[in-house]
Every structure is written in structure tokens, then in C-alpha cells.
Amino acid sequence: MTIQRLAEDSLPYPLRTTMGRIMLHVRSSSPAKGFDGRFPARHHWTCAVPPQAIDVPPASILHVPGPPLGKISWYYIAWYDFWLRRNDKIAQWHLRYGPVICFRPGEVSFASSGLMREIYGTAGKYTKSELFENFMVYGQKPLFSIGPYWEHRKKRMLISSFYHKTSITRPVMEKWLRQNIMKLVAQIERAIVQQHGNEDKAPAKAMLDAYPLFNCFAFDNITHVLFGSKYGAKTIANDCPERKILLGIKQAQMWGPFKFNFPALAWITSKAMHVFPTGIASLLVPDTLRLCLKSEDEMASWNWNTLQTALADLDAVEDYTLLQRMLSCRAKAPETLETPYIAAELYDNINAAQETVAVGLIYLIFHLARQHSWQARIRSDLLSLNIAEDGFPAWTDIDKLSSLDAFMREALRVNPGASGRQERYIEDSKKDYNGICLPIGTRVTASTIALHQDPSVFPHPEEFRPERWLDQTPETLRQMENSFIPFGYGARICLGKALGIMELKMLAAFLLLRYEIATTPEMGDGKSGPMWQCGSIEAVPIGLKGEMIFTKLDMY
């Protein structure tokens, strides 16, 4: 059921001003079945004023290097953001102006590993910007949306150990992950049979779009972690409604900059979908934007209804799930984890895990498809490992493989799974940032792309060189590690890092042991064409597809 948004008579008044923006809070006028009516399905919309830093006059940071127009006009970077080029443009400005730049009134970007550690490390305790309030859901702030350091730390302590490497890579976790990989392989085998038929002479192969398949894989994995085997999604092998929701969510990545930069227009657009007849709304609102808004609501509804069903059948929810962990914490402190907050945290985990893992996977496999010598090298190393009952090595052995680890790191360096838009607020005007002082309230962030493309740390950064991660001196490797932040850094590093790495390495290993992988000419080199990584929050491939050719190896 689609959740209706925004009836005018549902708006609470008066409007309240917070952090320089007028926040227009709305409630769902027709909640989906399962909601109690008090909580909107998706985040609140913000409107009327573009996002600004907190009372920071533009003139107060004119001394910071950066593009002149960017320092005086909010719309300069918004233009590049709208066209999904924000990340690349900021990285280009760093090359021109240095490690500290002002690119928008009241906003500064860093491209220095030392400054990055300062704003993201545990010592600094910087507060997140209000950008993250866009990710509120069910009227709650999940961990990702919490601004103040100490409030975030208190909530994080409830679940952080759940995602620790020793916990998330236990045999029970590896078992179902292997099962999901085999389901994915079965889909490739099915495509081979459909496209290859019974021809014995030609190599058995198939071309398919791997990106939506990887989306399903990541979605099934994270929902299994959250809800367990009975209530976790099963989209890899089934043509189910959740697949359609995932297709719409992919469009949401493309429309994110529009919603964040022009929230008033986004609010009006979402309202028009329900006020006007379908025929008129289809003329006013682009199909992809309508699909995006609808799918976000449907995903929030799916998560809430799945939670309610699981809560009514807790005996079927395994002890190793995040839901059981949060319920255990609630039993000790009921006031800290009410059901809407648990729902918000689960929803946030789904959003964070399914898209970033899917992006990481499609670029890892894309680079493997373009590097056949590395395919052969990693495959040879994999064949030297002990084989489990299902015909593939165990995770502990795969994880130790230096060639695969180096290749994965290089893929994440060139194509990180997120934009790195982790904004913080300056709270001390006397602190020195590379010789520059910034007024209180200035937004600061670190450019992941600029750090990953720093030629002083990564020689010839434009080239894909997995070998740069092998046979380095301890000092060189330390410098590279300090500038390598595909999962973030410090107190708010991605909780799902260990799970994400496990998914990437295991799927790559299984595919390499069964197939020779190639890509189609249409996909290009990743620097242009459908596989160019755009500047959305999740940094997805601009074509929202990844055509791969899987050729079955003789041993299979």
C-alpha cells in the first residue's frame, strides 16, 4: 500500500525555524496499514529556504581559498549538484586551490588526511549538520541522523558490537551468505541456459545486467541480518513486489540532490502526486521522480509491516539478528528503544547497506571484467585454498587472500560506495585548519574523491593499479591507509564495514572460481558512459546498470 503524503490540513502550525532553515513538518494523511497514525512513513520534508550554515555571513570566510562564485552564491555548487557532478567538481577545486576550500557560503571542504581525522575522529567530537535530518523516518532520528556526538555515542553503543567483525563473520552468518551467493549464481546459470541453449561447441556464456541482481543480493543479505531467515527478503530468486521497490529506490539516488537542494519544489511535487488525478500528475512530474517518491514510501511501509509481523512471531526470529539484539537492549532500558525508533534504525540499516554494497559490488566486478590478468591471478590464488563442501573456499581463507584484498581496495579507492558528504559543524573559531581559522557554525566535510586521488599518496591516481597495495613499506602503507576512507572514519565509521567487505570478497571469489567475466563495449571505461560514477549521496553509476558477460569455466 502506498502511503499518502501531505494534506494541507495535516500541517502542524506554527512553522519553526531551526539552524537557519524553515522546517515544515508534516504527517501522513493516510497511514499504511500497520502504522499507528502518529508517524509519517518517510522523513519530513524541509522547504522554503535552501540549506545554509548556521548564521555564518559569507564575508566571514572569503579569506578561504576556493571558486569566487562559490563563496558568494549558494546556487553555484547547487548547479553541479543537480547535474550529479558535485563530488568531481569539489575534487577539481581542491587540485586548483589546495587542501582547504570554500565552495559555498558557509561551507568548507578538506582534502587532507590530518584534517579529515580531526573532524571525524573521536577526539574532535564534531556535530553532524542538519543535512542528516533528511533521513528521519517514522518521526524518529536513526543513528545516521543524530547530530550531537554524545547523543550519537549513546545510541551507537547499543548496537555497535553487533556489527563487529568477530560477530558478523560467525559461521551462522557465513552459512546464509553462501546460500544467497548460490542463489545469485543460479540466476546467472539460468541466463546462460536461456541465452546459450544446448549448443555444445560455443562457450557457455550469458550477458546480463548485474546491477539490479547485486541490489537484490545486498537487500536480501541486510534484511536477513535484521529480521532473520523467515522475514528477511527473498528477492534474488523470486519476482516479488520488493524487486519493483528496489528498482524505484535506484531512481531515488538520482533525485537526491534535487530533494536536498530544492526541498520546497520536492514538497510541492510529492503533494501534486496525490492532489491531481493520475493523468495530470504524470504530465507534471517526471516518471522517474514519481517512481522514486512512491518507492521510498513503499520501502518504509514494507519495513514497518515486516517489523510488526516479526514482533508478533518472535519465536521465528533468530537470536543472531539485529532485531533480537535491539529487543534485548529494550528489555534493559525500555525508554531508549521504543518501537518507532527500532523501525527507524532497521530502515536506516536497509538504506545504508543495500545501495552501498550494490555499488561496491558492481564496480568491483566491473574492474575485474576489465582486468583479465588480475582475474587469472586471483583465481589461481583461490584455487590454492582448501575447498568447503559446497565447492568453494571458507571465508577465513578468502579474507586472507592478499591479491583479492588489494584489488578490492583499489576498486573502492577509484569508486567509493558513497560520496563522502559527511558534514560537520565548526564549534571553535580559534582552531587552526592548515593555517586557516573558520567561524563557529561553518559546515565542513572531507572530500573522499580528493583524498583517494591525491598524487602525493597514490602516484598516478587516475590509473587502476591494485599492485600499489602490495609490497609497500610500512610507512607508505600507513600513508595510504590514512587517506583511504570508503567506509568513513572515526567514531561514525560505517557500522556495516565488516559485513560489506565480507559480501564483496565472497561474491567476487565465488564468481571468479566459476566464470570468466567480461563487460560490454557500451559500459565504457568507467570515466564516461553508463559506468561513470555520479555525484549523488550513494555515488551510483549514472546509467543505473552494469552489463556483464559471464562465461562458464571448463571446470564447471
XYZ file of C-alpha atoms in Angstrom:
556
model
C 0.000 0.000 0.000
C 1.367 3.421 -0.944
C 1.426 5.932 1.872
C -0.253 9.212 1.018
C 1.645 12.354 1.865
C 0.832 15.826 2.793
C -2.704 17.072 3.008
C -2.758 20.792 3.744
C -4.984 20.366 6.775
C -2.458 17.899 8.224
C 0.273 20.528 8.610
C 1.050 21.493 12.190
C 1.494 25.198 12.836
C 3.306 27.374 13.501
C 6.324 26.636 11.359
C 9.504 26.549 13.358
C 12.920 27.870 12.297
C 15.860 25.622 13.057
C 19.510 26.104 12.167
C 18.808 28.699 9.511
C 16.175 26.674 7.633
C 12.408 26.717 7.887
C 11.460 23.178 8.756
C 7.993 22.226 7.601
C 6.956 19.092 9.480
C 4.180 17.015 8.004
C 2.243 13.925 8.937
C 0.881 11.222 6.722
C -2.769 11.900 5.960
C -3.489 8.237 5.265
C -1.042 5.930 7.019
C -0.452 2.490 5.606
C -1.863 -0.484 7.440
C 0.294 -1.221 10.437
C 1.119 2.385 11.366
C -0.484 3.863 14.430
C -1.133 7.180 12.709
C 1.380 9.182 14.712
C 4.372 8.684 12.472
C 4.960 9.653 8.840
C 6.156 6.895 6.583
C 9.218 8.720 5.342
C 11.351 11.632 6.525
C 9.814 15.040 6.997
C 10.175 17.438 4.115
C 12.061 20.687 4.547
C 11.204 23.684 2.481
C 11.213 27.425 1.858
C 14.909 28.110 2.440
C 17.914 26.335 0.861
C 20.300 24.683 3.327
C 22.731 27.176 4.832
C 25.348 27.122 7.529
C 24.297 28.438 10.939
C 24.380 32.237 10.792
C 27.729 32.354 9.003
C 27.971 35.576 6.957
C 29.554 34.868 3.554
C 32.107 37.620 4.144
C 33.442 35.808 7.222
C 35.055 33.057 5.154
C 36.013 34.953 1.998
C 39.639 34.504 3.102
C 39.352 30.750 2.471
C 40.620 29.687 -0.982
C 38.028 28.461 -3.436
C 35.984 29.340 -6.518
C 34.937 33.029 -6.236
C 31.353 32.405 -7.338
C 31.017 29.505 -4.937
C 31.956 31.675 -1.970
C 29.172 34.173 -2.605
C 26.388 32.122 -4.205
C 24.647 29.032 -2.893
C 23.445 28.236 -6.419
C 26.929 27.718 -7.882
C 27.540 24.315 -6.289
C 23.803 23.543 -6.424
C 24.066 23.645 -10.223
C 26.777 20.971 -10.249
C 24.931 19.032 -7.570
C 21.750 18.983 -9.627
C 23.700 17.550 -12.578
C 25.311 14.957 -10.255
C 28.810 16.428 -10.575
C 29.226 17.862 -7.090
C 31.850 15.369 -5.911
C 34.037 15.601 -9.006
C 33.862 19.391 -9.046
C 34.912 19.737 -5.418
C 37.846 17.386 -6.054
C 38.871 19.520 -9.052
C 38.739 22.678 -6.949
C 40.993 21.038 -4.360
C 43.587 20.383 -7.065
C 43.406 24.045 -8.035
C 43.046 25.824 -4.693
C 44.575 23.465 -2.127
C 43.530 21.227 0.783
C 41.067 23.721 2.323
C 38.451 25.331 0.077
C 35.201 27.240 0.442
C 32.776 26.079 -2.244
C 29.507 27.525 -0.919
C 28.690 30.361 1.519
C 29.415 28.993 4.980
C 30.680 25.617 3.719
C 34.228 24.320 3.502
C 35.811 21.112 2.206
C 39.042 19.457 3.383
C 41.375 17.279 1.301
C 43.954 16.391 3.912
C 44.149 13.156 5.885
C 45.115 15.098 9.013
C 42.169 17.481 8.759
C 39.857 14.585 7.904
C 40.898 12.778 11.097
C 40.362 15.990 13.057
C 36.706 16.463 12.083
C 35.731 12.774 12.013
C 37.921 11.379 14.786
C 36.752 10.648 18.328
C 38.853 13.471 19.793
C 37.095 16.281 17.914
C 33.502 15.270 18.716
C 32.130 17.443 15.912
C 28.352 17.675 15.477
C 26.749 16.453 12.266
C 24.996 19.042 10.124
C 21.244 19.188 9.685
C 21.593 17.603 6.231
C 21.115 14.303 8.023
C 17.673 15.284 9.245
C 16.567 14.440 5.709
C 16.971 10.802 6.719
C 14.456 10.882 9.559
C 11.729 8.273 9.271
C 8.631 7.379 11.309
C 9.185 10.678 13.133
C 12.485 9.333 14.533
C 16.178 10.050 14.089
C 18.075 6.808 13.452
C 21.751 6.623 14.323
C 22.799 8.064 10.955
C 20.686 11.204 11.514
C 21.810 12.061 15.043
C 23.878 15.258 15.134
C 25.475 15.693 18.595
C 28.447 13.410 19.281
C 27.421 12.293 22.763
C 23.847 11.514 21.762
C 25.152 9.513 18.817
C 27.644 7.687 21.015
C 24.922 6.648 23.483
C 22.760 5.144 20.736
C 25.706 3.619 18.894
C 26.804 1.673 21.965
C 23.531 -0.240 21.859
C 24.267 -1.904 18.514
C 27.911 -1.284 17.523
C 29.172 -4.623 18.868
C 26.558 -6.402 16.750
C 28.411 -5.378 13.578
C 31.875 -6.093 14.938
C 33.903 -8.301 12.626
C 34.083 -11.208 15.072
C 30.292 -11.139 15.405
C 29.223 -10.542 11.823
C 31.564 -13.179 10.334
C 30.464 -16.039 12.582
C 29.754 -19.408 10.882
C 25.981 -18.881 11.149
C 26.348 -15.625 9.204
C 28.661 -17.156 6.624
C 26.264 -20.047 6.073
C 23.303 -17.973 4.887
C 25.569 -15.616 2.931
C 26.907 -18.583 0.985
C 23.327 -19.696 0.363
C 22.449 -16.283 -1.075
C 25.533 -16.352 -3.277
C 24.457 -19.714 -4.658
C 21.011 -18.248 -5.397
C 22.690 -15.459 -7.340
C 24.875 -17.948 -9.222
C 21.715 -19.883 -10.065
C 20.321 -16.748 -11.728
C 23.445 -16.478 -13.869
C 23.176 -20.181 -14.754
C 19.555 -19.661 -15.710
C 20.545 -16.797 -18.012
C 23.219 -18.989 -19.610
C 20.684 -21.717 -20.345
C 18.246 -19.181 -21.800
C 20.834 -17.437 -23.984
C 23.117 -20.362 -24.811
C 20.621 -23.163 -25.203
C 22.031 -26.635 -25.876
C 24.894 -25.551 -28.116
C 27.854 -27.734 -27.239
C 30.528 -26.062 -29.348
C 30.302 -22.420 -28.299
C 31.423 -21.405 -24.787
C 28.523 -21.342 -22.348
C 28.007 -17.692 -21.510
C 25.377 -15.049 -20.906
C 25.159 -11.282 -20.833
C 23.026 -9.780 -18.097
C 22.630 -6.564 -16.156
C 24.372 -7.385 -12.895
C 23.491 -4.177 -11.049
C 19.858 -4.979 -10.160
C 20.938 -8.539 -9.337
C 23.546 -7.185 -6.916
C 20.893 -4.864 -5.477
C 18.708 -7.877 -4.713
C 21.683 -9.727 -3.244
C 22.559 -6.835 -0.910
C 18.902 -6.321 0.064
C 18.360 -9.987 0.906
C 21.568 -10.025 2.941
C 20.827 -6.989 5.101
C 17.181 -7.888 5.693
C 18.292 -11.371 6.769
C 20.700 -9.743 9.235
C 17.857 -7.580 10.544
C 14.843 -9.914 10.539
C 16.216 -13.444 10.141
C 15.565 -16.243 7.653
C 11.756 -16.211 7.797
C 11.108 -12.480 7.441
C 14.204 -11.390 5.537
C 13.550 -10.580 1.856
C 13.999 -13.209 -0.850
C 14.347 -11.124 -3.996
C 17.305 -12.878 -5.636
C 15.306 -15.856 -6.816
C 11.756 -14.506 -6.758
C 9.972 -11.989 -8.959
C 8.301 -10.290 -5.986
C 6.968 -6.788 -5.190
C 10.188 -5.931 -3.348
C 12.072 -6.125 -6.636
C 9.924 -3.327 -8.044
C 10.533 -1.250 -4.941
C 14.294 -1.684 -5.366
C 14.083 -0.506 -8.963
C 12.355 2.643 -7.767
C 14.858 3.170 -4.977
C 17.604 3.230 -7.607
C 15.907 6.270 -9.116
C 15.889 7.886 -5.678
C 19.687 8.043 -5.812
C 19.474 10.204 -8.924
C 16.877 12.581 -7.494
C 18.530 13.043 -4.083
C 20.328 16.295 -4.998
C 17.065 17.757 -6.255
C 15.299 16.949 -2.994
C 18.128 18.234 -0.789
C 18.819 21.436 -2.730
C 15.250 22.341 -3.641
C 13.157 20.917 -0.795
C 10.231 23.271 -1.423
C 9.899 22.028 -5.008
C 10.230 18.443 -3.804
C 7.450 19.035 -1.275
C 5.183 20.542 -3.934
C 5.984 17.666 -6.299
C 5.139 14.992 -3.746
C 1.894 16.800 -2.933
C 0.949 17.080 -6.626
C 1.156 13.306 -6.977
C -1.786 12.927 -4.632
C -3.775 16.126 -5.237
C -4.042 15.874 -9.019
C -5.555 12.987 -10.974
C -3.019 10.420 -12.134
C -3.161 11.600 -15.741
C -2.393 15.217 -14.860
C 0.244 14.290 -12.266
C 2.052 12.183 -14.880
C 2.295 15.265 -17.085
C 3.618 17.477 -14.280
C 6.017 15.067 -12.585
C 8.719 13.075 -14.424
C 8.122 9.327 -14.370
C 11.413 8.596 -12.619
C 10.705 11.142 -9.860
C 7.220 9.720 -9.303
C 8.698 6.235 -9.108
C 11.350 7.495 -6.684
C 8.885 9.109 -4.271
C 6.482 6.193 -4.431
C 9.223 3.608 -3.848
C 10.622 5.403 -0.812
C 7.191 5.275 0.809
C 6.712 1.645 -0.190
C 10.079 0.693 1.309
C 9.212 2.452 4.570
C 5.862 0.649 4.587
C 7.493 -2.718 3.844
C 9.984 -2.258 6.680
C 7.301 -1.234 9.196
C 4.929 -4.048 8.286
C 7.739 -6.621 8.328
C 8.738 -5.431 11.786
C 5.164 -5.686 13.069
C 4.833 -9.201 11.664
C 8.148 -10.269 13.164
C 7.257 -8.794 16.562
C 4.116 -10.918 16.542
C 6.152 -14.047 15.787
C 9.397 -13.550 17.713
C 9.989 -17.280 18.128
C 10.719 -17.371 14.399
C 13.335 -14.582 14.579
C 16.823 -15.971 15.168
C 18.933 -14.781 18.089
C 21.704 -13.529 15.790
C 19.514 -10.819 14.204
C 19.724 -7.094 14.894
C 16.043 -7.078 15.826
C 16.640 -9.532 18.658
C 19.661 -7.506 19.783
C 17.614 -4.296 19.955
C 14.765 -6.023 21.783
C 17.279 -7.359 24.297
C 18.554 -3.798 24.845
C 14.978 -2.546 25.205
C 14.299 -5.071 27.933
C 17.061 -3.412 29.987
C 16.099 0.187 29.171
C 12.562 0.370 27.671
C 12.574 4.150 27.305
C 15.576 4.151 24.943
C 14.201 1.865 22.249
C 10.550 2.379 21.514
C 9.116 0.543 18.509
C 9.178 3.565 16.131
C 12.876 4.086 16.881
C 13.636 0.396 16.305
C 11.781 0.642 12.983
C 13.763 3.745 12.031
C 17.070 2.067 12.829
C 16.179 -1.038 10.823
C 15.050 1.119 7.890
C 18.286 3.110 8.041
C 20.316 -0.113 8.016
C 18.459 -1.258 4.904
C 19.082 2.002 3.079
C 22.748 2.168 4.054
C 23.593 -1.450 3.310
C 21.703 -2.385 0.166
C 22.820 0.510 -2.033
C 26.424 0.954 -0.910
C 27.092 -2.789 -1.163
C 25.429 -2.945 -4.580
C 27.581 -0.024 -5.776
C 30.717 -1.601 -4.320
C 29.930 -4.919 -5.980
C 29.150 -3.542 -9.425
C 32.403 -1.571 -9.521
C 34.467 -4.431 -8.105
C 33.137 -6.809 -10.755
C 33.360 -4.122 -13.451
C 37.067 -3.591 -12.771
C 37.656 -7.345 -12.658
C 35.910 -7.607 -16.032
C 38.411 -5.096 -17.459
C 41.474 -6.685 -15.810
C 41.736 -10.258 -17.113
C 45.290 -10.726 -15.887
C 44.133 -9.929 -12.364
C 41.200 -12.291 -12.765
C 43.659 -15.074 -13.578
C 45.966 -14.118 -10.698
C 43.218 -14.019 -8.072
C 41.615 -17.210 -9.451
C 44.939 -19.007 -9.196
C 45.320 -17.905 -5.590
C 41.751 -19.018 -4.824
C 42.367 -22.463 -6.322
C 45.247 -22.954 -3.885
C 42.871 -22.706 -0.919
C 41.083 -25.550 0.809
C 37.602 -26.185 -0.594
C 34.482 -26.485 1.564
C 31.596 -28.894 0.939
C 29.848 -26.534 -1.473
C 32.919 -26.399 -3.711
C 34.217 -23.003 -2.590
C 36.797 -21.845 -0.011
C 35.845 -20.802 3.526
C 35.521 -17.119 4.368
C 38.517 -17.109 6.720
C 40.758 -18.239 3.850
C 39.203 -15.877 1.296
C 39.675 -12.939 3.656
C 43.419 -13.598 3.933
C 43.987 -13.539 0.170
C 46.255 -10.540 -0.445
C 45.602 -10.338 -4.200
C 41.826 -10.117 -3.774
C 42.162 -7.673 -0.894
C 44.442 -5.395 -2.958
C 42.068 -5.469 -5.911
C 39.063 -4.682 -3.722
C 40.889 -1.771 -2.098
C 41.818 -0.292 -5.456
C 38.249 -0.630 -6.704
C 36.981 1.174 -3.588
C 39.664 3.846 -3.975
C 38.658 4.631 -7.542
C 34.912 4.136 -6.976
C 33.994 4.523 -3.288
C 30.492 3.382 -2.409
C 29.369 6.763 -1.046
C 30.003 10.417 -1.807
C 31.759 11.235 1.445
C 29.269 14.032 2.161
C 29.638 13.743 5.926
C 29.101 17.335 7.035
C 30.096 18.610 10.474
C 29.856 21.986 12.242
C 32.816 24.066 13.413
C 32.435 24.817 17.126
C 35.743 26.548 17.913
C 36.632 29.683 15.931
C 40.204 29.694 17.272
C 41.169 26.270 15.952
C 43.661 26.310 13.091
C 42.927 24.261 9.972
C 46.022 24.254 7.816
C 46.657 27.891 8.703
C 43.008 28.927 8.351
C 40.533 29.733 11.118
C 36.831 29.222 10.489
C 33.870 30.872 12.234
C 31.589 28.870 14.507
C 28.771 27.247 12.546
C 30.760 26.697 9.348
C 29.915 23.398 7.700
C 32.965 21.262 6.968
C 33.360 17.972 5.164
C 36.190 15.900 3.724
C 36.275 15.094 0.007
C 36.623 11.334 -0.369
C 37.484 11.652 -4.053
C 40.170 14.291 -3.419
C 41.753 12.116 -0.712
C 41.637 8.999 -2.895
C 43.090 10.892 -5.864
C 45.934 12.629 -4.002
C 49.033 12.058 -6.203
C 51.368 12.554 -3.231
C 49.803 9.497 -1.597
C 48.664 7.493 -4.629
C 51.078 8.046 -7.546
C 49.272 8.164 -10.900
C 45.900 8.181 -9.105
C 43.951 8.149 -12.377
C 45.309 4.674 -13.148
C 43.811 1.482 -11.745
C 46.748 -0.230 -10.037
C 45.890 -2.927 -7.460
C 49.590 -3.642 -7.070
C 50.014 -0.320 -5.260
C 48.544 -2.049 -2.182
C 51.097 -4.888 -2.276
C 54.727 -4.995 -1.156
C 54.758 -1.468 0.244
C 56.908 -0.208 3.092
C 55.050 0.136 6.405
C 55.280 3.946 6.200
C 53.914 4.115 2.646
C 51.092 1.740 3.514
C 50.267 3.824 6.598
C 50.002 6.974 4.479
C 47.721 5.199 2.029
C 45.524 3.837 4.805
C 45.207 7.314 6.345
C 43.783 8.703 3.090
C 41.596 5.688 2.299
C 38.058 6.244 3.641
C 35.481 4.355 1.544
C 33.660 3.443 4.773
C 34.208 6.748 6.534
C 36.467 7.273 9.537
C 36.448 7.596 13.288
C 33.550 7.463 15.711
C 30.961 7.404 12.941
C 32.636 4.961 10.595
C 30.187 2.712 8.761
C 28.924 0.116 11.230
C 28.436 -2.396 8.417
C 32.034 -2.255 7.169
C 32.852 -5.844 8.139
C 29.638 -7.165 6.577
C 30.189 -5.139 3.405
C 33.741 -6.404 2.940
C 32.566 -9.973 3.530
C 29.880 -9.598 0.858
C 32.268 -8.067 -1.669
C 35.079 -10.565 -1.234
C 32.950 -13.702 -1.005
C 30.819 -12.935 -4.042
C 33.863 -11.954 -6.120
C 35.657 -15.163 -5.095
C 32.697 -17.387 -5.932
C 32.163 -15.737 -9.323
C 35.847 -15.904 -10.278
C 36.004 -19.601 -9.478
C 33.063 -20.309 -11.772
C 33.240 -17.707 -14.577
C 35.480 -15.632 -16.769
C 33.969 -12.156 -16.524
C 33.893 -9.508 -19.222
C 31.919 -6.339 -19.819
C 30.235 -4.953 -22.907
C 31.717 -2.125 -25.016
C 28.711 0.025 -24.156
C 29.799 0.173 -20.497
C 32.951 2.095 -21.425
C 35.932 2.605 -19.137
C 34.134 3.988 -16.090
C 35.343 7.541 -16.718
C 32.437 8.179 -19.055
C 29.354 6.317 -20.254
C 26.909 4.322 -18.102
C 29.530 3.309 -15.522
C 30.652 6.859 -14.760
C 30.106 7.316 -11.033
C 27.836 10.292 -10.463
C 27.828 12.653 -7.524
C 24.712 11.511 -5.712
C 24.764 10.673 -1.999
C 25.324 6.976 -2.779
C 27.569 7.676 -5.811
C 25.810 5.262 -8.165
C 26.723 4.545 -11.819
C 24.995 7.154 -13.956
C 23.393 4.543 -16.228
C 21.974 2.601 -13.254
C 23.093 -0.591 -14.942
C 26.145 -2.801 -15.276
C 26.152 -5.191 -18.210
C 28.478 -8.149 -17.625
C 29.268 -11.258 -19.662
C 29.743 -14.413 -17.609
C 31.478 -17.279 -19.442
C 31.429 -20.619 -17.664
C 34.877 -22.041 -16.948
C 35.730 -25.509 -18.281
C 35.975 -26.958 -14.774
C 32.251 -26.295 -14.373
